[in-house]
Tab-separated table of C-alpha atoms in Angstrom:
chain	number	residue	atom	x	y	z
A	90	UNK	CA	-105.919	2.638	-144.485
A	91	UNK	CA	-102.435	1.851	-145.431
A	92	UNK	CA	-101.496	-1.993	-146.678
A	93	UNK	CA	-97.378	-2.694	-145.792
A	94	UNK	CA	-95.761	-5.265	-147.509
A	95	UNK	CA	-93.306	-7.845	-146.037
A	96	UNK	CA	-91.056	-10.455	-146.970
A	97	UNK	CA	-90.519	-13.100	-144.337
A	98	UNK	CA	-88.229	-16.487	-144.715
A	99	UNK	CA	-88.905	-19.135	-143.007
A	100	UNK	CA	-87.281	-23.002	-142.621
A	101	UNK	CA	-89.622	-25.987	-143.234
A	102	UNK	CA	-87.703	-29.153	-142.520
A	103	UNK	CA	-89.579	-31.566	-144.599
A	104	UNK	CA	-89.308	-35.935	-144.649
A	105	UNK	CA	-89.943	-38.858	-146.485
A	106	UNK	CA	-92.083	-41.330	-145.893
A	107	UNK	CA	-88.889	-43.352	-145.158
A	108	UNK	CA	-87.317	-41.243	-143.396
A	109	UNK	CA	-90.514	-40.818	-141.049
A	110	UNK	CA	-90.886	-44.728	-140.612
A	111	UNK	CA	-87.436	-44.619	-139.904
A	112	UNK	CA	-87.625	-41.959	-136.564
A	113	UNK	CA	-90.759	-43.982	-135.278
A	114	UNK	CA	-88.824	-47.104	-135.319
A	115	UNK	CA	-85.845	-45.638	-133.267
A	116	UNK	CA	-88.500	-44.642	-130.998
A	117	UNK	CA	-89.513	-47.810	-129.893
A	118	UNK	CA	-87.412	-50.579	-127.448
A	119	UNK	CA	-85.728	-53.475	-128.695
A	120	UNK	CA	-89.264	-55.421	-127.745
A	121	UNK	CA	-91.735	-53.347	-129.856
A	122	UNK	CA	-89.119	-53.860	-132.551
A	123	UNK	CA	-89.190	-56.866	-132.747
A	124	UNK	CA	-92.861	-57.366	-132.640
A	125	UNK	CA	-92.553	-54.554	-135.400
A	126	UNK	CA	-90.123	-56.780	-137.753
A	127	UNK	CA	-92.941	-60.213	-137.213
A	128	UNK	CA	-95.721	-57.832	-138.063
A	129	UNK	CA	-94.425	-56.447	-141.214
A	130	UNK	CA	-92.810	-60.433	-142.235
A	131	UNK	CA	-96.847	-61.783	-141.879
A	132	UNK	CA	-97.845	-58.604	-143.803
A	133	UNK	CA	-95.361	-59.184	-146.584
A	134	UNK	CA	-94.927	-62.555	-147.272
A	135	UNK	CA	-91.621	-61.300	-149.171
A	136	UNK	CA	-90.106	-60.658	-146.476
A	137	UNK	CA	-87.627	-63.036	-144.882
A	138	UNK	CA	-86.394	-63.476	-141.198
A	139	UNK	CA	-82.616	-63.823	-141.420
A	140	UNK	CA	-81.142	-66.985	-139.643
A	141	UNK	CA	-77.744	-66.884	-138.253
A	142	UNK	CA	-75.431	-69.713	-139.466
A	143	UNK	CA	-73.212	-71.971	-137.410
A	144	UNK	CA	-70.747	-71.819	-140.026
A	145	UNK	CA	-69.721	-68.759	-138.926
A	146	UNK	CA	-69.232	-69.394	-135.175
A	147	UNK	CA	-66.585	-72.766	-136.775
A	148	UNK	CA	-65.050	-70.526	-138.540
A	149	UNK	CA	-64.165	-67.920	-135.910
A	150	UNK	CA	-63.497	-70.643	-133.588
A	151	UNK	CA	-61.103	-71.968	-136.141
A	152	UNK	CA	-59.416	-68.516	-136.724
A	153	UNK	CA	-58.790	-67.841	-132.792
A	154	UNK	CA	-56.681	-71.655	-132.589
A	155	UNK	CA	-54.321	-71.515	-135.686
A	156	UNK	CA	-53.962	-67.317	-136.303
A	157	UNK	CA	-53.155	-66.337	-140.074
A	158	UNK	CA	-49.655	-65.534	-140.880
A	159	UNK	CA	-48.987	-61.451	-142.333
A	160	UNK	CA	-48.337	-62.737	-145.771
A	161	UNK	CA	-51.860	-64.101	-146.272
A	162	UNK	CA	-52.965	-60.525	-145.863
A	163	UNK	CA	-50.321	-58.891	-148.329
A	164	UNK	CA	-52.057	-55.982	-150.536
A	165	UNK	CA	-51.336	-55.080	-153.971
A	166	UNK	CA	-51.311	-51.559	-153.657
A	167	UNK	CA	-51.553	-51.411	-157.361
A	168	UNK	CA	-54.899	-52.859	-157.082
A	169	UNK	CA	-56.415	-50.705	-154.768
A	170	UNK	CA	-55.010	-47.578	-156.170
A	171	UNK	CA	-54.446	-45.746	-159.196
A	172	UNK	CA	-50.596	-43.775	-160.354
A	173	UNK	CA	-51.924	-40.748	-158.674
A	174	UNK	CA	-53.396	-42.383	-156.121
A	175	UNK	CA	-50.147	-44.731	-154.611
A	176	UNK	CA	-49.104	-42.824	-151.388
A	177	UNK	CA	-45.603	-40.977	-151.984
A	178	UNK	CA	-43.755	-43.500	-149.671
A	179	UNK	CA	-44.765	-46.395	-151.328
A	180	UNK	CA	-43.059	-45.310	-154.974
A	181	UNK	CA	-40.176	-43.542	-153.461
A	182	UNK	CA	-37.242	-46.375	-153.715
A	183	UNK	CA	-34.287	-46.342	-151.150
A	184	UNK	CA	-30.632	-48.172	-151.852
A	185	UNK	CA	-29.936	-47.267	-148.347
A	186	UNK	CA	-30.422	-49.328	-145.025
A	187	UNK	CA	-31.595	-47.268	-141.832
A	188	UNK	CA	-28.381	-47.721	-140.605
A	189	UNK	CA	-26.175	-46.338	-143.072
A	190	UNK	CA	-24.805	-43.241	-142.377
A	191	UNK	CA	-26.226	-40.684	-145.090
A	192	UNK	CA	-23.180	-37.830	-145.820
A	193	UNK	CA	-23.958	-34.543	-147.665
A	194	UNK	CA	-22.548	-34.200	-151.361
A	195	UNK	CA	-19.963	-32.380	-151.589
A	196	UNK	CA	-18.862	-30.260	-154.880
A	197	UNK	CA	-15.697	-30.681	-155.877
A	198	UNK	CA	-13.828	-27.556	-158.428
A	199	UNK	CA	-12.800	-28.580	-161.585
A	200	UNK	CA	-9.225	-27.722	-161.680
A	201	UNK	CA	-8.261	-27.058	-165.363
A	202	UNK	CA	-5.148	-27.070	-167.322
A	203	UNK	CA	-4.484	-23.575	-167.522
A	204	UNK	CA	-4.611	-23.510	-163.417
A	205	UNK	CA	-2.416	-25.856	-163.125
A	206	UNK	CA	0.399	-24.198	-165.009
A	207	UNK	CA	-0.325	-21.099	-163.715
A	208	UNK	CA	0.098	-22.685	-159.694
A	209	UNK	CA	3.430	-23.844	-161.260
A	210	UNK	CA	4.387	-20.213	-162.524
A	211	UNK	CA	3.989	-19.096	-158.578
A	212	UNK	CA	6.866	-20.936	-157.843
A	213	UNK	CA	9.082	-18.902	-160.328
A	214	UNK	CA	10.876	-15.471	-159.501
A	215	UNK	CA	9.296	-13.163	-161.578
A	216	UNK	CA	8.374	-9.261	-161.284
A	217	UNK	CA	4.244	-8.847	-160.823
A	218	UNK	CA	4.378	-7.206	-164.573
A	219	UNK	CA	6.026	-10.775	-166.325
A	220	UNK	CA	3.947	-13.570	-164.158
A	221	UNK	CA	0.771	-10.954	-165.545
A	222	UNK	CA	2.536	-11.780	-169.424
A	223	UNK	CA	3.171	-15.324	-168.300
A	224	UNK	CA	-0.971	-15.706	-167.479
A	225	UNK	CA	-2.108	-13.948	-170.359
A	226	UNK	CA	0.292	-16.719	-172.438
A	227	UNK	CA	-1.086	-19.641	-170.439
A	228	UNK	CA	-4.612	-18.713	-171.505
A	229	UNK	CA	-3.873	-17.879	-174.695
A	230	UNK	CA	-2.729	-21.741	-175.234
A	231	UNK	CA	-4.895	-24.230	-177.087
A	232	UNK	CA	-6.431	-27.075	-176.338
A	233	UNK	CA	-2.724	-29.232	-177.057
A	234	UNK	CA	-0.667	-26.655	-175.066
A	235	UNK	CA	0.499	-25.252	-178.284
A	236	UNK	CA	1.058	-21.242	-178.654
A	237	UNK	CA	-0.629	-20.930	-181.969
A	238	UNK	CA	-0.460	-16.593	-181.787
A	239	UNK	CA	2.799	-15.156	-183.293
A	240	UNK	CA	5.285	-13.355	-180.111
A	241	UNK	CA	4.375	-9.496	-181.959
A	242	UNK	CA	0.927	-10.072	-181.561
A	243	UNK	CA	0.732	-11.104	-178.465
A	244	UNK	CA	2.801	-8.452	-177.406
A	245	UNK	CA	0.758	-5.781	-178.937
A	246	UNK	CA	-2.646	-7.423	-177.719
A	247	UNK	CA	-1.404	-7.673	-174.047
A	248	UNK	CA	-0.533	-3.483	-174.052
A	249	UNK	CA	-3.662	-2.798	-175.076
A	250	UNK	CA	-5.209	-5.144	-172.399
A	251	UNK	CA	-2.846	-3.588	-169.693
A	252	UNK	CA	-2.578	-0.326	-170.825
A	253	UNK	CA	1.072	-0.924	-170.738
A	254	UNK	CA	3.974	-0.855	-173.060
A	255	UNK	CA	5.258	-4.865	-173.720
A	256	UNK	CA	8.212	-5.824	-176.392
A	257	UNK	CA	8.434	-8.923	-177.952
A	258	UNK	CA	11.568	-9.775	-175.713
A	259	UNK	CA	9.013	-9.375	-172.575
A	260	UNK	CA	6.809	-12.215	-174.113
A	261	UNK	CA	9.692	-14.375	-174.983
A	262	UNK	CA	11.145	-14.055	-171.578
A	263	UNK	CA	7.699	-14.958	-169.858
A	264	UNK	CA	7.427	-18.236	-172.414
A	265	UNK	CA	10.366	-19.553	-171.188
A	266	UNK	CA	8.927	-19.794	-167.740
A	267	UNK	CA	6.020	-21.383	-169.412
A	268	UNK	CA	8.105	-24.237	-170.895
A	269	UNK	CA	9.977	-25.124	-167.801
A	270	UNK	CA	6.519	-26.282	-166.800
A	271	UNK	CA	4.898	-29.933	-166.743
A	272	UNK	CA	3.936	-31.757	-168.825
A	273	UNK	CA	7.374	-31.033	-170.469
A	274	UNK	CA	6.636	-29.316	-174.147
A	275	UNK	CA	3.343	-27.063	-173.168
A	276	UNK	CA	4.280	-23.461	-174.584
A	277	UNK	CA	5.449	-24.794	-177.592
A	278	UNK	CA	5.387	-22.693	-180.822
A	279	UNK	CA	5.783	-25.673	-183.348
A	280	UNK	CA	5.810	-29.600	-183.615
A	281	UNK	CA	9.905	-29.321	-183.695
A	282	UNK	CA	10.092	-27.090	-180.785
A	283	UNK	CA	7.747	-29.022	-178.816
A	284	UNK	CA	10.126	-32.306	-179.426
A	285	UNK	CA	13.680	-30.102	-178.822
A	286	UNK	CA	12.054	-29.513	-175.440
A	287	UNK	CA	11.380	-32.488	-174.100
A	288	UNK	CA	14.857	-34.231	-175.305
A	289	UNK	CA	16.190	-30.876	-173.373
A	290	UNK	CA	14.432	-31.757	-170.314
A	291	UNK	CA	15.089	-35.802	-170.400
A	292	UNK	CA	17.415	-36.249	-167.150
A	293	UNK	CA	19.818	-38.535	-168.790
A	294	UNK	CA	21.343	-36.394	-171.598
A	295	UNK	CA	23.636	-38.936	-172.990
A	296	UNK	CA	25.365	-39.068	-176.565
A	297	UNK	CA	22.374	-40.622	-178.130
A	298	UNK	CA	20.206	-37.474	-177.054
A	299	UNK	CA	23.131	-34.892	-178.277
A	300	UNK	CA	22.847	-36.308	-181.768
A	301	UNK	CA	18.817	-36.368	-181.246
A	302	UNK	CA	19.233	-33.324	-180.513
A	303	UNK	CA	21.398	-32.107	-182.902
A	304	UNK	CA	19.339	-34.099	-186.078
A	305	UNK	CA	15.790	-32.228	-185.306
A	306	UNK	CA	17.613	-28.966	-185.465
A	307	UNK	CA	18.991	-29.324	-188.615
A	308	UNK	CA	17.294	-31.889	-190.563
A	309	UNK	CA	13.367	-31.754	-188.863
A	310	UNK	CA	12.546	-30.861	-192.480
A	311	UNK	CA	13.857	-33.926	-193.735
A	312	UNK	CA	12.445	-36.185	-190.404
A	313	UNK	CA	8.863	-34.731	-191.822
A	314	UNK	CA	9.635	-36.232	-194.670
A	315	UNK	CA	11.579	-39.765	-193.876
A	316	UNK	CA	14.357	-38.470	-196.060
A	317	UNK	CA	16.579	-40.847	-194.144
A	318	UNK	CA	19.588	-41.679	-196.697
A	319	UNK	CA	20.269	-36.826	-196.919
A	320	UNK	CA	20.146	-37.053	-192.978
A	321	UNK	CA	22.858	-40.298	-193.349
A	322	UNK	CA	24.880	-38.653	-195.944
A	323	UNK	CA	25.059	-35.485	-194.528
A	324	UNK	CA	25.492	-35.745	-190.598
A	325	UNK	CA	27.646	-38.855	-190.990
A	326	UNK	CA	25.248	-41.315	-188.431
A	327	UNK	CA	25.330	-44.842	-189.376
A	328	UNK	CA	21.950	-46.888	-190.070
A	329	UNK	CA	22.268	-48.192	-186.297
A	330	UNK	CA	22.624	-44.766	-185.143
A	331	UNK	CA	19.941	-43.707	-187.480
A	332	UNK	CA	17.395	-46.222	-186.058
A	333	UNK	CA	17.589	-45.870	-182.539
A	334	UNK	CA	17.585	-41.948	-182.774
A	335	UNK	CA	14.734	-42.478	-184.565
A	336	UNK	CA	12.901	-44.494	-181.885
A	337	UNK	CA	14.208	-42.088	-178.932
A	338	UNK	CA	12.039	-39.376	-181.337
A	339	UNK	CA	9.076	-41.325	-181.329
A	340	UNK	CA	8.781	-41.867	-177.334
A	341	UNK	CA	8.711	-38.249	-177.384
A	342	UNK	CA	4.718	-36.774	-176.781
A	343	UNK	CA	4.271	-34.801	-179.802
């Protein structure tokens, strides 16, 4: 005699007592339910039959002849919801009405100083092997437009960057382009060259800038200085002369 074991799984679908006094009440018609609700009020006397009030029947009366305006129903959103909970399109703000036209941002190129002069240097006849000298000088100026790096070492730096042979005279040749550029002064090697320039450059080259001129290049030392009375003694310029030189230097842009 052989005994087999099996396993077997079956579903027993269990209620409560509620839940069972629930299904036999949906059973029955709206009559039986009724007599159902008086039976169990005399068999519980704390149980109460629920009486409809006319108060309610006013008030809807009252609410179809004079309808509520929008703003008497006005939520706080805040109220009903928390930070994370605030839908997205209720925190996102807009400056924009729905009929303004909405254009794409554009992004402009910062155009620096050194392109600048070197779109100015295009303009200049120059052989491809100076306007490459001329660039390496522009970026090789500071922040003030000043040429701080002595003409020899700029020369030997740019051969070595170019693989190519460049004399002094090569470097001085490409500065001057340089200095015929705006603003007038940038490519300067010094304070005093920087001023000689611009008094060059001024389109009304009248007596006062000759002697201007003429002063810086031989007395800057003593302009430094305000060694006024050697500069009157020795160039022969009278006070007046002196004094309006002197404010024709200081419009200059140092």
């Amino acid at each position: 005699m052989n005994l087999n074991q099996s396993q077997t799984q079956k579903q027993i679908l269990k209620f409560s007592p509620l839940q069972i006094q629930l299904l036999n009440l949906l059973q029955l018609n709206s009559l039986a339910i009724e007599q159902k609700i008086k039976d169990e009020i005399e068999e519980n006397p704390a149980l109460e039959e629920g009486k409809e009030e006319d108060g309610e029947e006013e008030i809807f009366e009252q609410n179809e002849e004079e309808p509520t305006t929008d703003s008497e129903y006005e939520l706080d959103y805040e109220d009903y919801f928390g930070d994370e909970d605030i839908p997205y399109y209720k925190t996102t703000a807009s400056n924009s009405s729905r009929d303004e036209e909405v254009y794409p941002l554009l992004v402009s190129q910062r155009t620096t100083f050194q392109d600048q002069l070197k779109e100015q240097l295009q303009s200049f006849q120059m052989d491809d092997h100076l306007k490459k000298i001329a660039f390496y000088l522009v970026d090789s100026l500071d922040e003030e437009g000043y040429l701080r790096t002595s003409v020899s070492d700029l020369a030997t730096d740019f051969s070595f960057a170019e693989n190519n042979i460049t004399e002094d005279e090569q470097v001085i040749e490409a500065l001057k382009f340089i200095q015929r550029c705006d603003p007038p002064g940038v490519g300067s090697r010094s304070l005093k060259e920087c001023l000689l320039i611009q008094l060059k450059r001024k389109k009304v080259q009248d007596d006062l800038t000759q002697k201007a001129t003429t002063l810086l290049n031989n007395y800057f030392h003593e302009f430094s200085n305000k060694n006024y009375e050697k500069i009157m003694r020795e160039s022969f310029v009278s006070l007046h002369e002196l004094k309006e030189i002197l404010k024709l230097i200081t419009h200059l842009n140092p």
